[in-house]
Short mmCIF file of C-alpha atoms and ligand atoms in Angstrom, two decimals:
data_model
loop_
_atom_site.label_atom_id
_atom_site.label_comp_id
_atom_site.label_asym_id
_atom_site.label_seq_id
_atom_site.Cartn_x
_atom_site.Cartn_y
_atom_site.Cartn_z
CA MET A 1 -8.91 -43.55 44.94
CA ILE A 2 -9.70 -39.90 45.96
CA SER A 3 -6.60 -37.68 46.69
CA LEU A 4 -7.17 -35.61 50.17
CA ASN A 5 -4.64 -33.39 49.75
CA THR A 6 -7.17 -30.77 47.70
CA SER A 7 -9.03 -30.40 51.06
CA ALA A 8 -10.49 -27.05 49.88
CA HIS A 9 -13.32 -28.96 47.70
CA LEU A 10 -14.15 -31.06 50.21
CA ASN A 11 -15.44 -28.10 52.69
CA ALA A 12 -17.31 -26.37 49.26
CA SER A 13 -20.30 -26.63 48.98
CA VAL A 14 -21.18 -29.35 46.21
CA SER A 15 -24.53 -29.08 44.28
CA LEU A 16 -25.98 -32.63 43.59
CA HIS A 17 -28.96 -34.02 41.92
CA ASP A 18 -31.32 -35.25 44.50
CA ASP A 19 -31.47 -38.64 43.35
CA ILE A 20 -28.09 -38.58 44.49
CA GLN A 21 -29.05 -37.89 48.09
CA GLN A 22 -31.32 -40.52 48.04
CA LEU A 23 -30.04 -43.42 46.15
CA GLY A 24 -26.38 -43.14 47.41
CA VAL A 25 -22.90 -44.01 45.56
CA ILE A 26 -21.50 -47.36 45.55
CA VAL A 27 -18.02 -47.09 45.75
CA VAL A 28 -16.14 -50.65 43.89
CA ASP A 29 -12.74 -50.59 44.48
CA ASP A 30 -10.58 -54.07 45.86
CA SER A 31 -8.01 -51.48 47.73
CA SER A 32 -9.73 -50.52 51.27
CA MET A 33 -7.77 -47.80 51.38
CA HIS A 34 -8.78 -46.33 48.38
CA ARG A 35 -13.00 -47.21 49.20
CA TYR A 36 -12.05 -45.81 52.56
CA SER A 37 -10.73 -42.35 51.11
CA ALA A 38 -13.86 -42.29 48.00
CA HIS A 39 -15.89 -42.74 51.40
CA LEU A 40 -14.80 -39.95 53.16
CA CYS A 41 -15.01 -37.84 50.24
CA LEU A 42 -18.58 -38.33 49.70
CA ARG A 43 -19.21 -38.01 52.90
CA ALA A 44 -17.63 -34.58 52.83
CA PHE A 45 -20.14 -34.13 49.60
CA GLY A 46 -23.43 -34.56 52.29
CA ILE A 47 -23.73 -38.06 50.58
CA ASN A 48 -25.13 -40.30 53.31
CA GLN A 49 -25.66 -43.88 51.44
CA VAL A 50 -22.33 -45.13 50.19
CA TYR A 51 -22.00 -48.48 49.59
CA GLU A 52 -18.66 -50.38 49.44
CA ALA A 53 -17.54 -53.29 47.44
CA ALA A 54 -14.36 -55.41 47.12
CA ASN A 55 -14.58 -55.84 43.45
CA GLY A 56 -17.05 -56.92 40.29
CA LYS A 57 -18.73 -59.69 41.40
CA LEU A 58 -19.72 -58.64 45.08
CA ALA A 59 -20.69 -55.43 43.56
CA MET A 60 -23.55 -57.24 41.17
CA GLU A 61 -24.56 -59.30 43.93
CA GLN A 62 -25.13 -56.31 46.40
CA LEU A 63 -27.13 -54.55 43.61
CA ALA A 64 -29.48 -57.20 43.20
CA GLN A 65 -29.77 -57.35 46.88
CA LEU A 66 -30.37 -53.54 47.67
CA PRO A 67 -34.04 -52.33 47.98
CA GLN A 68 -32.97 -49.15 45.52
CA MET A 69 -30.32 -49.27 42.81
CA PRO A 70 -27.74 -46.69 43.51
CA ALA A 71 -27.75 -43.29 41.42
CA VAL A 72 -23.89 -43.79 40.98
CA MET A 73 -21.12 -46.27 40.60
CA LEU A 74 -17.43 -45.47 41.34
CA LEU A 75 -15.86 -47.81 39.32
CA ASP A 76 -12.42 -49.16 39.36
CA LEU A 77 -10.95 -51.42 36.51
CA GLU A 78 -8.01 -53.66 37.52
CA MET A 79 -9.60 -56.11 40.75
CA PRO A 80 -9.63 -59.34 40.99
CA VAL A 81 -12.60 -62.19 41.08
CA MET A 82 -14.60 -59.48 37.94
CA ASP A 83 -12.76 -56.42 36.81
CA GLY A 84 -14.57 -52.80 35.62
CA ILE A 85 -14.75 -53.85 32.29
CA GLU A 86 -16.73 -56.95 32.63
CA VAL A 87 -19.43 -54.92 35.46
CA LEU A 88 -20.02 -52.33 33.01
CA GLN A 89 -21.20 -55.00 30.33
CA GLN A 90 -23.50 -56.89 33.41
CA LEU A 91 -24.85 -53.18 33.83
CA ALA A 92 -25.50 -52.94 30.16
CA GLN A 93 -27.99 -55.27 30.88
CA LEU A 94 -29.62 -53.91 33.64
CA GLN A 95 -32.88 -51.92 33.04
CA HIS A 96 -32.09 -49.66 35.94
CA LYS A 97 -28.45 -48.94 36.38
CA PRO A 98 -26.12 -46.65 38.40
CA ALA A 99 -24.33 -43.80 36.45
CA VAL A 100 -20.70 -44.66 36.32
CA VAL A 101 -17.93 -42.62 37.50
CA LEU A 102 -14.22 -44.85 35.97
CA ALA A 103 -11.37 -44.26 38.14
CA SER A 104 -8.17 -46.22 37.00
CA SER A 105 -4.60 -46.36 37.62
CA SER A 106 -4.12 -47.64 34.14
CA ASP A 107 -3.06 -45.11 31.06
CA GLU A 108 -5.35 -42.82 29.91
CA VAL A 109 -5.84 -44.58 26.70
CA LEU A 110 -6.97 -47.63 28.20
CA ILE A 111 -9.74 -45.69 30.06
CA SER A 112 -10.25 -43.97 27.65
CA ALA A 113 -11.24 -46.73 25.37
CA VAL A 114 -12.89 -48.24 28.66
CA ALA A 115 -14.64 -45.20 28.41
CA THR A 116 -16.37 -45.64 25.09
CA MET A 117 -16.81 -49.09 25.39
CA ALA A 118 -19.25 -47.62 28.35
CA GLU A 119 -20.96 -45.04 26.18
CA ALA A 120 -21.46 -47.34 23.34
CA LEU A 121 -23.02 -50.33 25.73
CA GLY A 122 -25.46 -47.38 27.05
CA VAL A 123 -24.27 -46.80 30.75
CA THR A 124 -24.29 -42.88 31.41
CA LEU A 125 -21.17 -42.33 32.10
CA LEU A 126 -20.26 -39.02 34.38
CA GLY A 127 -16.72 -39.29 34.11
CA ALA A 128 -12.94 -40.98 33.99
CA PHE A 129 -10.33 -40.74 35.73
CA ARG A 130 -6.72 -41.75 36.60
CA LYS A 131 -6.21 -42.27 40.09
CA PRO A 132 -5.93 -40.78 42.59
CA VAL A 133 -9.13 -38.66 41.53
CA ASN A 134 -9.11 -35.12 42.57
CA PRO A 135 -12.18 -33.97 44.79
CA ALA A 136 -12.88 -31.29 42.15
CA ASP A 137 -12.87 -33.28 39.52
CA LEU A 138 -15.28 -36.24 41.25
CA ALA A 139 -17.54 -33.04 42.69
CA ASP A 140 -18.02 -31.71 38.73
CA ALA A 141 -18.75 -35.80 37.11
CA LEU A 142 -21.59 -36.26 40.56
CA GLY A 143 -22.27 -32.57 39.30
CA SER A 144 -23.23 -33.54 35.73
CA TYR A 145 -25.40 -36.52 36.77
CA ASN A 146 -28.50 -35.24 35.09
CA ALA A 147 -27.38 -34.18 32.14
CA GLY A 148 -25.88 -37.42 31.47
CA VAL A 149 -29.26 -39.01 32.09
CA CYS A 150 -30.43 -36.40 29.24
CA ARG A 151 -28.28 -37.19 27.07
CA LEU A 152 -28.72 -40.65 26.80
CA GLU A 153 -33.08 -40.36 26.84
CA GLN A 154 -31.99 -38.24 23.63
CA THR A 155 -30.93 -41.03 21.36
CA HIS A 156 -33.84 -43.24 22.01
CA THR A 157 -36.87 -41.96 19.47
CA PRO A 158 -37.64 -44.15 16.49
CA VAL A 159 -39.47 -42.63 14.13
CA GLU A 160 -40.59 -44.36 10.88
CA THR A 161 -40.94 -42.38 7.70
CA ASP A 162 -40.40 -43.37 3.70
CA VAL A 163 -39.34 -41.66 0.73
CA GLU A 164 -43.14 -40.97 -0.98
CA GLN A 165 -43.89 -38.87 2.49
CA LEU A 166 -40.83 -36.80 2.01
CA LYS A 167 -41.55 -36.34 -1.63
CA THR A 168 -44.54 -34.82 -0.08
CA ALA A 169 -43.17 -32.95 2.50
CA LEU A 170 -40.65 -31.52 -0.67
CA ASP A 171 -43.45 -30.54 -2.86
CA ARG A 172 -45.85 -29.07 -0.29
CA ALA A 173 -42.79 -26.80 0.82
CA THR A 174 -43.30 -28.18 5.04
CA ILE A 175 -39.34 -28.72 6.04
CA GLN A 176 -38.53 -25.77 7.75
CA VAL A 177 -35.22 -24.32 8.60
CA TYR A 178 -34.81 -23.77 12.51
CA TYR A 179 -31.94 -21.73 13.74
CA GLN A 180 -29.40 -22.49 16.45
CA PRO A 181 -26.93 -19.57 17.61
CA LYS A 182 -23.20 -20.08 17.83
CA ILE A 183 -21.68 -17.74 20.25
CA GLU A 184 -18.25 -15.86 20.46
CA LEU A 185 -16.62 -16.94 23.46
CA GLN A 186 -14.39 -13.66 24.26
CA THR A 187 -17.72 -11.69 23.98
CA MET A 188 -20.85 -13.86 24.57
CA GLY A 189 -22.19 -12.53 21.96
CA ILE A 190 -23.81 -14.01 18.87
CA ALA A 191 -21.28 -15.00 16.37
CA GLY A 192 -24.05 -16.16 13.38
CA VAL A 193 -26.46 -19.39 13.45
CA GLU A 194 -26.35 -22.79 11.82
CA ALA A 195 -29.40 -23.41 9.66
CA LEU A 196 -31.15 -27.22 10.51
CA ALA A 197 -33.68 -28.43 8.43
CA ARG A 198 -36.57 -29.59 10.40
CA TRP A 199 -39.54 -31.47 9.39
CA LYS A 200 -42.84 -32.49 11.02
CA ASN A 201 -44.79 -35.31 9.40
CA SER A 202 -48.61 -35.18 8.49
CA GLN A 203 -48.62 -36.90 11.94
CA GLY A 204 -47.70 -34.13 13.49
CA GLU A 205 -44.32 -36.08 14.43
CA TRP A 206 -40.95 -34.71 14.30
CA ILE A 207 -38.57 -36.80 12.01
CA PRO A 208 -35.30 -36.15 12.96
CA PRO A 209 -32.59 -34.86 10.21
CA THR A 210 -30.65 -37.98 10.67
CA VAL A 211 -33.15 -39.42 9.43
CA PHE A 212 -34.66 -37.49 6.14
CA ILE A 213 -31.32 -36.43 5.35
CA PRO A 214 -29.76 -39.96 4.21
CA LEU A 215 -33.14 -40.70 2.66
CA ALA A 216 -33.18 -37.80 0.96
CA GLU A 217 -29.89 -38.69 -0.22
CA GLU A 218 -30.39 -41.99 -1.09
CA HIS A 219 -33.53 -41.45 -3.20
CA GLY A 220 -31.98 -38.56 -5.10
CA LEU A 221 -33.86 -35.78 -3.55
CA ILE A 222 -31.40 -33.94 -1.80
CA GLY A 223 -30.87 -31.21 -4.28
CA ASP A 224 -34.32 -30.07 -4.05
CA LEU A 225 -33.96 -30.32 -0.30
CA THR A 226 -31.18 -28.22 -0.32
CA LEU A 227 -31.90 -26.07 -2.68
CA SER A 228 -35.58 -25.46 -0.75
CA VAL A 229 -33.95 -24.89 2.49
CA LEU A 230 -31.64 -22.64 0.78
CA GLU A 231 -34.34 -20.25 -0.08
CA GLN A 232 -36.10 -20.27 3.24
CA ILE A 233 -32.54 -19.38 4.62
CA LEU A 234 -32.25 -16.00 2.09
CA GLN A 235 -35.32 -14.88 2.84
CA ASP A 236 -35.08 -15.04 6.31
CA MET A 237 -31.53 -13.60 5.81
CA ASN A 238 -33.31 -10.55 4.02
CA GLY A 239 -36.32 -10.10 6.58
CA TRP A 240 -33.11 -9.92 9.57
CA TRP A 241 -31.16 -7.66 7.31
CA GLU A 242 -34.49 -4.99 6.86
CA LEU A 243 -34.82 -4.85 10.30
CA GLY A 244 -31.58 -4.21 11.13
CA GLN A 245 -29.28 -7.58 12.11
CA PHE A 246 -26.91 -8.92 9.89
CA ILE A 247 -26.32 -12.26 10.79
CA PRO A 248 -23.96 -14.72 9.39
CA VAL A 249 -25.96 -18.32 8.63
CA ALA A 250 -23.92 -21.69 8.05
CA ILE A 251 -25.82 -24.28 6.15
CA ASN A 252 -24.96 -28.30 5.62
CA LEU A 253 -24.16 -29.40 2.52
CA SER A 254 -24.47 -33.18 1.87
CA ALA A 255 -21.52 -35.71 0.82
CA LYS A 256 -24.15 -36.58 -2.03
CA SER A 257 -24.78 -32.57 -2.87
CA LEU A 258 -20.95 -31.87 -3.99
CA ALA A 259 -20.90 -34.33 -6.47
CA GLU A 260 -23.32 -32.40 -8.25
CA PHE A 261 -21.71 -29.79 -10.16
CA ASN A 262 -25.05 -27.94 -11.02
CA LEU A 263 -25.74 -27.50 -7.07
CA ALA A 264 -22.91 -25.33 -6.41
CA ASN A 265 -23.98 -23.16 -9.50
CA GLU A 266 -27.42 -23.12 -8.63
CA ILE A 267 -26.56 -22.03 -5.03
CA ILE A 268 -23.94 -18.88 -6.35
CA GLN A 269 -26.91 -17.66 -8.39
CA ARG A 270 -29.74 -17.81 -5.66
CA VAL A 271 -27.39 -15.92 -3.13
CA ILE A 272 -26.29 -13.49 -5.93
CA ARG A 273 -29.95 -12.96 -6.76
CA GLN A 274 -30.77 -12.59 -3.50
CA GLY A 275 -28.42 -9.80 -2.79
CA ILE A 276 -26.70 -11.40 0.32
CA PRO A 277 -23.05 -11.17 0.27
CA ALA A 278 -21.23 -14.17 0.13
CA HIS A 279 -19.27 -13.95 2.95
CA PHE A 280 -21.94 -14.24 5.65
CA ILE A 281 -22.84 -17.60 4.40
CA THR A 282 -20.63 -21.03 5.47
CA PHE A 283 -21.12 -24.19 4.35
CA GLU A 284 -20.43 -27.12 6.65
CA ILE A 285 -18.99 -30.21 5.00
CA THR A 286 -18.76 -33.38 7.56
CA GLU A 287 -15.04 -34.72 6.79
CA SER A 288 -16.79 -37.79 6.07
CA ALA A 289 -18.02 -36.49 2.78
CA LEU A 290 -14.62 -35.29 1.10
CA VAL A 291 -13.54 -38.89 0.62
CA VAL A 292 -17.00 -39.99 -1.67
CA ASP A 293 -15.44 -38.08 -4.94
CA LEU A 294 -12.50 -36.18 -4.09
CA PRO A 295 -12.01 -34.58 -7.17
CA SER A 296 -15.89 -33.28 -7.28
CA ALA A 297 -15.26 -32.34 -3.55
CA LEU A 298 -12.36 -30.07 -4.20
CA ALA A 299 -13.86 -28.51 -7.49
CA THR A 300 -17.31 -27.75 -5.10
CA ILE A 301 -15.77 -26.63 -2.02
CA SER A 302 -13.34 -24.59 -4.43
CA ARG A 303 -15.84 -23.06 -6.43
CA LEU A 304 -17.67 -22.01 -3.23
CA ARG A 305 -14.63 -20.72 -1.50
CA LEU A 306 -13.64 -18.70 -4.64
CA LYS A 307 -16.99 -16.79 -4.60
CA GLY A 308 -16.58 -15.60 -0.82
CA PHE A 309 -18.08 -18.44 0.61
CA GLY A 310 -16.96 -19.71 4.18
CA ILE A 311 -16.05 -23.94 4.22
CA SER A 312 -16.22 -25.49 7.82
CA ILE A 313 -15.12 -28.61 8.10
CA ASP A 314 -18.25 -30.26 10.10
CA ASP A 315 -18.38 -32.72 12.76
CA TYR A 316 -14.61 -32.62 13.07
CA GLY A 317 -12.55 -35.59 14.66
CA THR A 318 -15.00 -38.17 13.58
CA GLY A 319 -13.71 -38.67 9.83
CA PHE A 320 -10.59 -39.80 8.17
CA SER A 321 -7.38 -38.80 7.21
CA SER A 322 -8.20 -35.42 8.82
CA MET A 323 -4.60 -33.97 8.75
CA GLN A 324 -4.16 -34.77 4.95
CA GLN A 325 -7.88 -33.08 4.25
CA LEU A 326 -7.02 -29.86 6.24
CA SER A 327 -3.86 -29.89 4.02
CA ARG A 328 -6.20 -29.71 0.30
CA PHE A 329 -9.17 -28.20 1.09
CA PRO A 330 -9.40 -24.45 1.60
CA PHE A 331 -11.27 -24.27 5.22
CA SER A 332 -12.28 -21.24 6.82
CA GLU A 333 -13.17 -23.02 9.53
CA LEU A 334 -12.92 -26.04 11.30
CA LYS A 335 -15.93 -27.12 13.84
CA ILE A 336 -15.44 -29.83 16.52
CA ASP A 337 -17.20 -32.42 17.26
CA ARG A 338 -19.64 -32.65 20.66
CA SER A 339 -17.71 -36.07 21.73
CA PHE A 340 -14.87 -34.18 22.31
CA VAL A 341 -16.29 -31.58 23.64
CA GLN A 342 -18.46 -33.09 26.16
CA GLY A 343 -16.11 -35.54 26.91
CA ALA A 344 -13.29 -32.97 27.66
CA PRO A 345 -14.31 -31.90 31.07
CA ALA A 346 -14.35 -35.20 32.68
CA ARG A 347 -11.50 -37.17 30.72
CA SER A 348 -8.22 -35.92 30.05
CA TYR A 349 -7.17 -37.35 27.26
CA ILE A 350 -10.49 -36.44 25.58
CA GLY A 351 -9.66 -32.77 26.58
CA ASN A 352 -5.61 -33.27 24.92
CA ILE A 353 -7.61 -33.91 21.72
CA LEU A 354 -9.44 -30.96 22.11
CA LYS A 355 -6.82 -28.82 23.19
CA SER A 356 -4.87 -30.08 19.97
CA ALA A 357 -8.04 -29.22 17.85
CA ILE A 358 -8.40 -26.03 18.95
CA GLU A 359 -4.54 -24.96 18.54
CA MET A 360 -4.38 -26.44 14.93
CA GLY A 361 -6.94 -24.22 14.29
CA GLN A 362 -5.45 -21.33 15.75
CA ARG A 363 -2.29 -22.28 13.59
CA LEU A 364 -3.95 -22.70 10.67
CA GLY A 365 -5.23 -19.08 11.41
CA ILE A 366 -9.02 -20.40 10.87
CA THR A 367 -11.77 -20.29 13.27
CA THR A 368 -12.46 -22.72 15.56
CA VAL A 369 -16.46 -23.88 16.80
CA ALA A 370 -17.21 -26.10 19.26
CA GLU A 371 -20.47 -28.14 18.76
CA GLY A 372 -22.79 -29.79 21.43
CA VAL A 373 -22.28 -27.82 24.42
CA GLU A 374 -24.23 -28.89 27.16
CA THR A 375 -22.65 -27.33 30.84
CA GLU A 376 -20.89 -24.60 32.39
CA ALA A 377 -17.90 -26.53 32.80
CA GLU A 378 -17.79 -27.48 29.15
CA LEU A 379 -17.79 -23.74 28.47
CA HIS A 380 -15.47 -22.78 30.73
CA LEU A 381 -12.92 -25.28 29.28
CA LEU A 382 -13.69 -24.33 25.54
CA LYS A 383 -13.17 -20.55 27.03
CA SER A 384 -9.95 -21.32 29.05
CA LEU A 385 -8.38 -22.95 25.25
CA GLY A 386 -8.71 -20.25 23.36
CA CYS A 387 -11.31 -21.50 21.22
CA LYS A 388 -13.12 -19.01 19.17
CA GLN A 389 -17.20 -19.99 19.08
CA ALA A 390 -19.33 -22.02 20.80
CA GLN A 391 -23.01 -23.64 19.82
CA GLY A 392 -24.84 -26.08 22.09
CA PHE A 393 -28.48 -26.15 23.84
CA LEU A 394 -26.38 -24.48 27.20
CA LEU A 395 -26.40 -21.60 25.17
CA ALA A 396 -29.31 -21.67 22.52
CA ARG A 397 -31.31 -24.55 21.18
CA PRO A 398 -32.40 -24.24 17.35
CA MET A 399 -35.66 -22.35 17.27
CA PRO A 400 -37.49 -20.87 14.08
CA GLY A 401 -36.43 -17.83 12.22
CA ARG A 402 -38.86 -15.36 13.30
CA GLU A 403 -38.37 -15.94 17.18
CA LEU A 404 -34.50 -15.28 16.85
CA LEU A 405 -34.62 -11.50 16.45
CA GLY A 406 -36.42 -11.86 19.91
CA TRP A 407 -33.65 -14.14 21.57
CA ILE A 408 -31.13 -12.01 20.82
CA GLU A 409 -33.03 -8.90 22.19
CA GLN A 410 -33.17 -11.34 25.64
CA ASP A 411 -30.04 -12.44 25.54
CA SER A 412 -28.39 -9.02 25.33
CA LEU A 413 -30.88 -7.78 28.22
CA ARG A 414 -30.15 -10.56 30.11
CA LYS A 415 -26.10 -9.80 29.82
CA GLN A 416 -27.06 -5.92 30.29
CA THR A 417 -28.92 -7.29 34.11
CA LEU A 418 -25.63 -9.52 34.64
CA CYS A 419 -23.44 -6.60 34.38
CA GLN A 420 -25.45 -4.50 36.58
CA THR A 421 -25.92 -6.58 39.41
CA SER A 422 -22.23 -7.92 39.30
CA SER A 423 -21.01 -3.86 38.98
CA PRO A 424 -19.78 -2.53 42.49
CA GLY A 425 -22.54 -0.47 43.70
P1 C2E B 1 -24.58 -31.16 12.49
O1 C2E B 1 -24.11 -29.96 11.45
O2 C2E B 1 -23.68 -31.46 13.48
O3 C2E B 1 -25.62 -30.27 13.61
C1 C2E B 1 -25.85 -30.18 15.05
C2 C2E B 1 -26.63 -31.00 15.63
O4 C2E B 1 -26.43 -31.11 16.75
C3 C2E B 1 -27.91 -30.58 15.09
O5 C2E B 1 -28.80 -32.27 15.46
C4 C2E B 1 -28.37 -30.00 16.41
O6 C2E B 1 -29.58 -29.60 16.63
C5 C2E B 1 -27.58 -30.93 17.47
N1 C2E B 1 -27.05 -30.00 18.85
C6 C2E B 1 -26.91 -28.39 19.08
N2 C2E B 1 -26.53 -28.60 19.77
C7 C2E B 1 -26.33 -29.74 20.68
C8 C2E B 1 -26.37 -30.11 22.21
O7 C2E B 1 -25.84 -29.38 23.12
N3 C2E B 1 -26.54 -31.21 22.53
C9 C2E B 1 -27.11 -32.26 21.59
N4 C2E B 1 -26.70 -33.33 22.30
N5 C2E B 1 -26.99 -31.93 20.15
C10 C2E B 1 -26.92 -30.68 19.85
P2 C2E B 1 -29.96 -32.06 13.87
O8 C2E B 1 -30.52 -30.92 14.06
O9 C2E B 1 -30.54 -32.91 14.67
O10 C2E B 1 -29.11 -32.49 13.12
C11 C2E B 1 -28.32 -33.35 12.76
C12 C2E B 1 -27.72 -33.70 11.73
O11 C2E B 1 -28.03 -33.37 10.19
C13 C2E B 1 -26.58 -32.44 11.67
O12 C2E B 1 -25.50 -32.44 12.14
C14 C2E B 1 -26.14 -32.16 9.85
O13 C2E B 1 -25.12 -32.89 9.57
C15 C2E B 1 -27.89 -33.19 9.45
N6 C2E B 1 -28.84 -31.66 8.91
C16 C2E B 1 -29.19 -30.94 9.34
N7 C2E B 1 -29.67 -30.51 8.67
C17 C2E B 1 -29.27 -30.36 7.25
C18 C2E B 1 -29.86 -29.16 6.12
O14 C2E B 1 -30.63 -28.83 6.06
N8 C2E B 1 -28.91 -30.07 5.12
C19 C2E B 1 -28.15 -31.25 5.32
N9 C2E B 1 -27.38 -31.89 4.36
N10 C2E B 1 -27.53 -31.99 6.55
C20 C2E B 1 -28.36 -31.20 7.42
MG1 MG B 2 -23.12 -28.18 10.84
MG1 MG B 3 -21.81 -30.83 13.27
#
């Protein structure tokens, strides 16, 4: 399963989460030779507790008997008695389950499909590789153990709300705007920010935009919400401007907004009234929004572009008929969905899609932005592929407007210190 040719990485120190050291790793593979080489590699990484099973059934029996669940399962797909797909389905039923690294001789498309299935089932996937797995890739996958667990936790916070609460929030202007920096990858300086709506209800709970944006769309409140968000952004931009910072802002426009003729007019007038040059503002529009009402979407987007605003295709790769849309709409930016960014370092099939998206953006002469960068491995890959900008928790979390200038200052101070400490003498 593991190629031992790349012995350099076996000697290098690999930094692993305590759980992996304490709880160990289980290797599930029907080939005794592959199990043996995986065992050696894991030992070389400093992992003492390594279990082995020759097929899925034996692995599940072993897990049931172990006093503590291993932190990670290194899982083959093709095995007699019980294959890797069934193991993943059974793992999904368990309350405590190991994170998984897939390793298979199947083709990359199939491995990627199983990887997607595992994630959809709620199994934390650290990596999915073709055999023989390179020790460096395995080390990176094990090194992402913590991030993988955190990602899973973020998606499980159910919050309830209703349209009356939302109306009150809009009337009282309690929906705020947070800003998440986007970084220029060549210089690592700030390229701009994305404005993200934030709502804390009267009980002090944060309601995610993925809950209240669809609610606003459904009840005809999205126009009001967009304009309220826009007003705050224009005020913040003017405030930063007065302090000498010209920060470009990206604003999300929902599918429903594109169909409202007057909303585009309102946006244009308000921006002109506040004296902000249009090229400082980019509107982010999700791919799926473009198919809702094509003529209206084309009209709104073309009018905004004509006025000099930027237009970004958001969550690129998750919608429909992307090629056709790219040729029809006057986009200035391609914002690649985080599923292609986060999957890329550990899944070469996804990595290839990321590479093609970046190359297509470059050929079209538009800015490429990668969303959801959470690890150094993702950042390095994006740089090496020539992606222009990146955004994600690794670089900065969304923050209130009043904190942004402080963040920029701290960030540039940190970079200066890094330069000084790394310069000779
Ligand atoms: P989006 O436009 O794709 O925005 C990026 C989302 O990814 C934000 O979620 C941001 O907090 C999150 N994010 C950023 N970096 C990372 C990362 O490294 N890891 C992970 N896991 N997530 C990251 P948020 O703020 O919850 O917004 C969700 C969606 O709601 C947005 O997706 C956007 O489509 C919509 N939205 C937010 N604000 C507005 C708004 O003012 N108007 C409209 N129409 N939609 C909005
Ligand atoms: Mg966006
Ligand atoms: Mg997005």
